[in-house]
PDB file of C-alpha atoms in Angstrom:
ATOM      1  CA  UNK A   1     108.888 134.635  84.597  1.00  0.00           C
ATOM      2  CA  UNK A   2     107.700 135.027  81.222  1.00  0.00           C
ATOM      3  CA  UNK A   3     110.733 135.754  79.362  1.00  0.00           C
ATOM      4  CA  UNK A   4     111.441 131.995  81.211  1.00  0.00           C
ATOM      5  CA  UNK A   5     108.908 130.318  79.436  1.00  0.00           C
ATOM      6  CA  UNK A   6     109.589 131.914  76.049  1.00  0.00           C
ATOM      7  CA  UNK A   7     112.815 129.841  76.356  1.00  0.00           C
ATOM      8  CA  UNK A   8     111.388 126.194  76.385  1.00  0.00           C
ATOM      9  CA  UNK A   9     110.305 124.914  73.113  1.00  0.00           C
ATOM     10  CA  UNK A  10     108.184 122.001  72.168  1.00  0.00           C
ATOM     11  CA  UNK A  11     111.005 119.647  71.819  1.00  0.00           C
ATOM     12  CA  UNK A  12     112.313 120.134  75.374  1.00  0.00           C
ATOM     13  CA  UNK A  13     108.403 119.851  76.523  1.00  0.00           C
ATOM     14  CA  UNK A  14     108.725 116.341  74.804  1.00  0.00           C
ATOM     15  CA  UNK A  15     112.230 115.451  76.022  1.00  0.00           C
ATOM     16  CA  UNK A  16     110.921 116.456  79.430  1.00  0.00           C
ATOM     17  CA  UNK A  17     108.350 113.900  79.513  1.00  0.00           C
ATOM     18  CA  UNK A  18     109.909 111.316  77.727  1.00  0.00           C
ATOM     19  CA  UNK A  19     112.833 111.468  81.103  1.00  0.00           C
ATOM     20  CA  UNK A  20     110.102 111.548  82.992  1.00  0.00           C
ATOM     21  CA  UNK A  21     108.545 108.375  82.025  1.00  0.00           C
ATOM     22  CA  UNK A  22     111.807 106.381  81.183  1.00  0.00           C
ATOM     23  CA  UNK A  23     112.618 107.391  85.138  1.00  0.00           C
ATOM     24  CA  UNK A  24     109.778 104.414  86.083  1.00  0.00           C
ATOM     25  CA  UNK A  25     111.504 101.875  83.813  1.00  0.00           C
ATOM     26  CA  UNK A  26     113.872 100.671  86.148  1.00  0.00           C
ATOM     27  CA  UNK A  27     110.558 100.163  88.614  1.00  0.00           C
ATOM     28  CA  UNK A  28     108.747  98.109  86.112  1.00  0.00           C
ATOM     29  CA  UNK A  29     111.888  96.107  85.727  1.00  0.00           C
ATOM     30  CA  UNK A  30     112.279  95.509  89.272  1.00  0.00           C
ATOM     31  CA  UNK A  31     108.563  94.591  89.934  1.00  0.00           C
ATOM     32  CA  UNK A  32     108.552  92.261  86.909  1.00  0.00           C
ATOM     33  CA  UNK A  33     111.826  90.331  88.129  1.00  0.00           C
ATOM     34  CA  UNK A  34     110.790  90.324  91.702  1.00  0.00           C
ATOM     35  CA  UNK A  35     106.797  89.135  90.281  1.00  0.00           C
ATOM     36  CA  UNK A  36     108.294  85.966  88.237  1.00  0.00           C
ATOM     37  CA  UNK A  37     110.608  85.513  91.303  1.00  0.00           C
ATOM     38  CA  UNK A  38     108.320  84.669  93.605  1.00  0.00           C
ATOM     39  CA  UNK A  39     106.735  81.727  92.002  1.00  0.00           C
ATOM     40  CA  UNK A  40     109.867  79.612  92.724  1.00  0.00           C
ATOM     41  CA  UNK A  41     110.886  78.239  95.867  1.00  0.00           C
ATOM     42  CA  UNK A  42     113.497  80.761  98.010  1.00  0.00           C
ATOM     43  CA  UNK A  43     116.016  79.223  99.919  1.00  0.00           C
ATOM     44  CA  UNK A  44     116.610  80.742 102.930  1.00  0.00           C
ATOM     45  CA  UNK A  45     120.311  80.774 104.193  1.00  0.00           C
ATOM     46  CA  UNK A  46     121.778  80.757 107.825  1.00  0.00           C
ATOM     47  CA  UNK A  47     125.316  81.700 108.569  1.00  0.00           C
ATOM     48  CA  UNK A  48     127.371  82.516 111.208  1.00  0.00           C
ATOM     49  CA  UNK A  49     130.801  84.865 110.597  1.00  0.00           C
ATOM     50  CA  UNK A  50     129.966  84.623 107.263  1.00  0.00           C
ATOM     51  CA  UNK A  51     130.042  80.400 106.952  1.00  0.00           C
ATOM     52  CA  UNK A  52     126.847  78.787 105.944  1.00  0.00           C
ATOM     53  CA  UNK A  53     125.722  76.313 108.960  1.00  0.00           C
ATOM     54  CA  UNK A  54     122.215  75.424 107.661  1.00  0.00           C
ATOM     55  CA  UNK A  55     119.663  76.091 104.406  1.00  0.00           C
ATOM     56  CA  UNK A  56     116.115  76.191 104.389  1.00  0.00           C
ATOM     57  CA  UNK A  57     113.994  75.509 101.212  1.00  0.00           C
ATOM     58  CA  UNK A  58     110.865  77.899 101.843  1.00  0.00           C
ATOM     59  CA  UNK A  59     107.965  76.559 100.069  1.00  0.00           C
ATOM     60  CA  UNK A  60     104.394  76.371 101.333  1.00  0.00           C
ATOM     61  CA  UNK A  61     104.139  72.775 102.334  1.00  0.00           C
ATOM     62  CA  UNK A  62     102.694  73.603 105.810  1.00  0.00           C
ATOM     63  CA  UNK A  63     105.427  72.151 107.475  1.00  0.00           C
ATOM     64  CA  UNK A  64     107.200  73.701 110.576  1.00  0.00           C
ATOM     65  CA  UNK A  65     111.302  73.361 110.849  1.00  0.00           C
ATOM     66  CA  UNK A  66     113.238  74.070 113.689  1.00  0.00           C
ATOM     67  CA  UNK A  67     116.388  74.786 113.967  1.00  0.00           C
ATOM     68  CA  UNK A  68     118.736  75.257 116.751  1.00  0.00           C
ATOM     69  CA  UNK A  69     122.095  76.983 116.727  1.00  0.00           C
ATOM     70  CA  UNK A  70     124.452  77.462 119.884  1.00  0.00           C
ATOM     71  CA  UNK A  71     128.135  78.552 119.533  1.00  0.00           C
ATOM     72  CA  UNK A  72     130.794  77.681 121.554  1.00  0.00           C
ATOM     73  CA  UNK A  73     130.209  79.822 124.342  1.00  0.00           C
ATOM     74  CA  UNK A  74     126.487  78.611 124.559  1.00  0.00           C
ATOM     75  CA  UNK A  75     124.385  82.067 123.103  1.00  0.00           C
ATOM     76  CA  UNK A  76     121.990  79.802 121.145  1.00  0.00           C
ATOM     77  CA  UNK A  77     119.470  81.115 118.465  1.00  0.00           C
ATOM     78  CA  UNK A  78     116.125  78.973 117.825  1.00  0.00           C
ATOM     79  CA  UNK A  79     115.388  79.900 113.989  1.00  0.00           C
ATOM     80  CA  UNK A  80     111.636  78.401 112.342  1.00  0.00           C
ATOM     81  CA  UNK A  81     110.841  77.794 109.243  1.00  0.00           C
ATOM     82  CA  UNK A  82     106.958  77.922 109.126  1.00  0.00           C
ATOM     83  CA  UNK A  83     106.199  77.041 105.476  1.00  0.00           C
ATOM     84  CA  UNK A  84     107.358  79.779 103.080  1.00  0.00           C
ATOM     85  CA  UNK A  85     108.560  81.996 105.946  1.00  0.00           C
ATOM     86  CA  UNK A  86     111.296  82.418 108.185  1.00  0.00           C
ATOM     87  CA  UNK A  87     111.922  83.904 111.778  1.00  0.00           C
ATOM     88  CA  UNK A  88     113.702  83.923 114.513  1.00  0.00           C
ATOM     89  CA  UNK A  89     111.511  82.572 117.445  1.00  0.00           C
ATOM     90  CA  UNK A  90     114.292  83.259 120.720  1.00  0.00           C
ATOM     91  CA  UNK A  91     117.605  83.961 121.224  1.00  0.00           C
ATOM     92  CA  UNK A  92     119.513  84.592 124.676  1.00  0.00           C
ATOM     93  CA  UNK A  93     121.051  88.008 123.321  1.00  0.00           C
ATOM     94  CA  UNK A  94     120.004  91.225 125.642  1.00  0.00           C
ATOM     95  CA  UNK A  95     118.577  93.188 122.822  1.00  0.00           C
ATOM     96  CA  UNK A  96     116.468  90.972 121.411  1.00  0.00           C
ATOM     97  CA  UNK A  97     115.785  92.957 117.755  1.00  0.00           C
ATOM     98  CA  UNK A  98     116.412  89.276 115.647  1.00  0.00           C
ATOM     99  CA  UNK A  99     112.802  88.283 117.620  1.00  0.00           C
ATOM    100  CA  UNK A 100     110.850  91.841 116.879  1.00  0.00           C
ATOM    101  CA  UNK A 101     112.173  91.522 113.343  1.00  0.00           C
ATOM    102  CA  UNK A 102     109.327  88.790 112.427  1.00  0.00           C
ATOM    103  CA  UNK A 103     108.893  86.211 109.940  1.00  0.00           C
ATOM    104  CA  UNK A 104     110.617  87.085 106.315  1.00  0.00           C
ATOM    105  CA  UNK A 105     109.646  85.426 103.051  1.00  0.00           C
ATOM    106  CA  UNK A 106     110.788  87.810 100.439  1.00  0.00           C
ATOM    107  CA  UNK A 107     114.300  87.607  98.219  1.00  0.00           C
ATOM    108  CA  UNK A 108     116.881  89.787 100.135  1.00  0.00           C
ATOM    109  CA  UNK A 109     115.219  89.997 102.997  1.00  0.00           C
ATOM    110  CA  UNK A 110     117.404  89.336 106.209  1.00  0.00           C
ATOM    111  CA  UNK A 111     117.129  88.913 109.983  1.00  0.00           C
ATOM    112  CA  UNK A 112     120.375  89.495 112.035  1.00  0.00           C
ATOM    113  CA  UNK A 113     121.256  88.749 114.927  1.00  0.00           C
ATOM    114  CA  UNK A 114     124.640  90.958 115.648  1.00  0.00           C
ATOM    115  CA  UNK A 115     125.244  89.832 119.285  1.00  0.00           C
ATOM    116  CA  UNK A 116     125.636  85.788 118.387  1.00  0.00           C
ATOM    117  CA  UNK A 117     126.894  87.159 114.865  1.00  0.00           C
ATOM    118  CA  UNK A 118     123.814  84.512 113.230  1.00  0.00           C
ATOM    119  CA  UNK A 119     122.175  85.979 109.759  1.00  0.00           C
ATOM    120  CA  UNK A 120     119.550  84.489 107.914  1.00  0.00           C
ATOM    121  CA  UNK A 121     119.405  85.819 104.439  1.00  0.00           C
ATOM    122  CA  UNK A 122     116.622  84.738 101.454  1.00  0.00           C
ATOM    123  CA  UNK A 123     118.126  84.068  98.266  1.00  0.00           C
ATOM    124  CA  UNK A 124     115.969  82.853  94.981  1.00  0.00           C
ATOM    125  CA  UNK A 125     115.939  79.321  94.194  1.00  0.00           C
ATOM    126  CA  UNK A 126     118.393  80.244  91.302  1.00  0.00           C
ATOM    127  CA  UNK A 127     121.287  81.654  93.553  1.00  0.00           C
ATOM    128  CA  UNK A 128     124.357  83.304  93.122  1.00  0.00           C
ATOM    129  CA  UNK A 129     127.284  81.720  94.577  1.00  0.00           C
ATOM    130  CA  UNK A 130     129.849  82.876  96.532  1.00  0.00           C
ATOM    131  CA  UNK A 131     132.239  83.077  93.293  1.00  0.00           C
ATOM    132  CA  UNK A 132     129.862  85.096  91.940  1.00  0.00           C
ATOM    133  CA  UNK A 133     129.166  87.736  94.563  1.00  0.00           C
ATOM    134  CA  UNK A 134     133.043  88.331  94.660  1.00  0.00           C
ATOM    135  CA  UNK A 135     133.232  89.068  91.136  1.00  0.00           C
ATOM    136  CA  UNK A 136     130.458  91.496  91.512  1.00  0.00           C
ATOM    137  CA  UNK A 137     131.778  93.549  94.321  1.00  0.00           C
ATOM    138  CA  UNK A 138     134.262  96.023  92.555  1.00  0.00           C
ATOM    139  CA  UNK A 139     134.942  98.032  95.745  1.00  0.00           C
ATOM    140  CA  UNK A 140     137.453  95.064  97.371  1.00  0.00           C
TER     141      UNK A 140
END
């Protein structure tokens, strides 16, 4: 163990914790985006096979929206907006996991409903658009 430790100098002691702390930059980033993000109004967006059918603007007004989706073979998903959050208050699938998932009021936060195929996704008040997500997405 010793003849270990008469290998590390000073310099890799200090390039050791220099990594170290540079690893929580990308945290402090992240927190600082998501901090300044939040004082804007999200828009919360609901689409079905991936086609928008209906936008929410989630600020705290104290207002309550309802919205009602059915498809064509009647499933039907009751989605409320309840100020600056969303949820999903029923739906007539057998699992029932879009209900349990609760209200969301966050940026990228997203309740699914896979049966009826119905997501609700919040995006920042400064969104990307659809042109713009493609041209991110290097994998396709």
């Amino acid at each position: 163990m010793r003849k270990y430790l008469k290998m590390i100098r000073r310099g890799d002691l200090l390039i050791i914790l220099f990594l170290m702390a540079a690893s929580f930059l990308p945290l402090g980033v992240f927190s600082y985006h998501q901090a300044n993000a939040e004082s804007a109004d999200n828009i919360a967006v609901i689409s079905v096979d991936g086609k928008i059918v209906k936008e929410f603007v989630l600020k705290d007004d104290g207002e309550t929206e309802t919205y009602v989706y059915q498809d064509d073979h009647g499933h039907e998903n009751v989605i409320v907006r309840e100020g600056s959050r969303i949820r999903i208050t029923s739906a007539d699938c057998d699992d029932q996991l879009c209900v349990r998932m609760g209200a969301k009021d966050g940026i990228g936060e997203t309740i699914m409903c896979l049966p009826n195929r119905v997501l609700v996704e919040i995006r920042g008040a400064q969104g990307t658009t659809a042109d713009d997500e493609e041209a991110l997405d290097i994998i396709s």
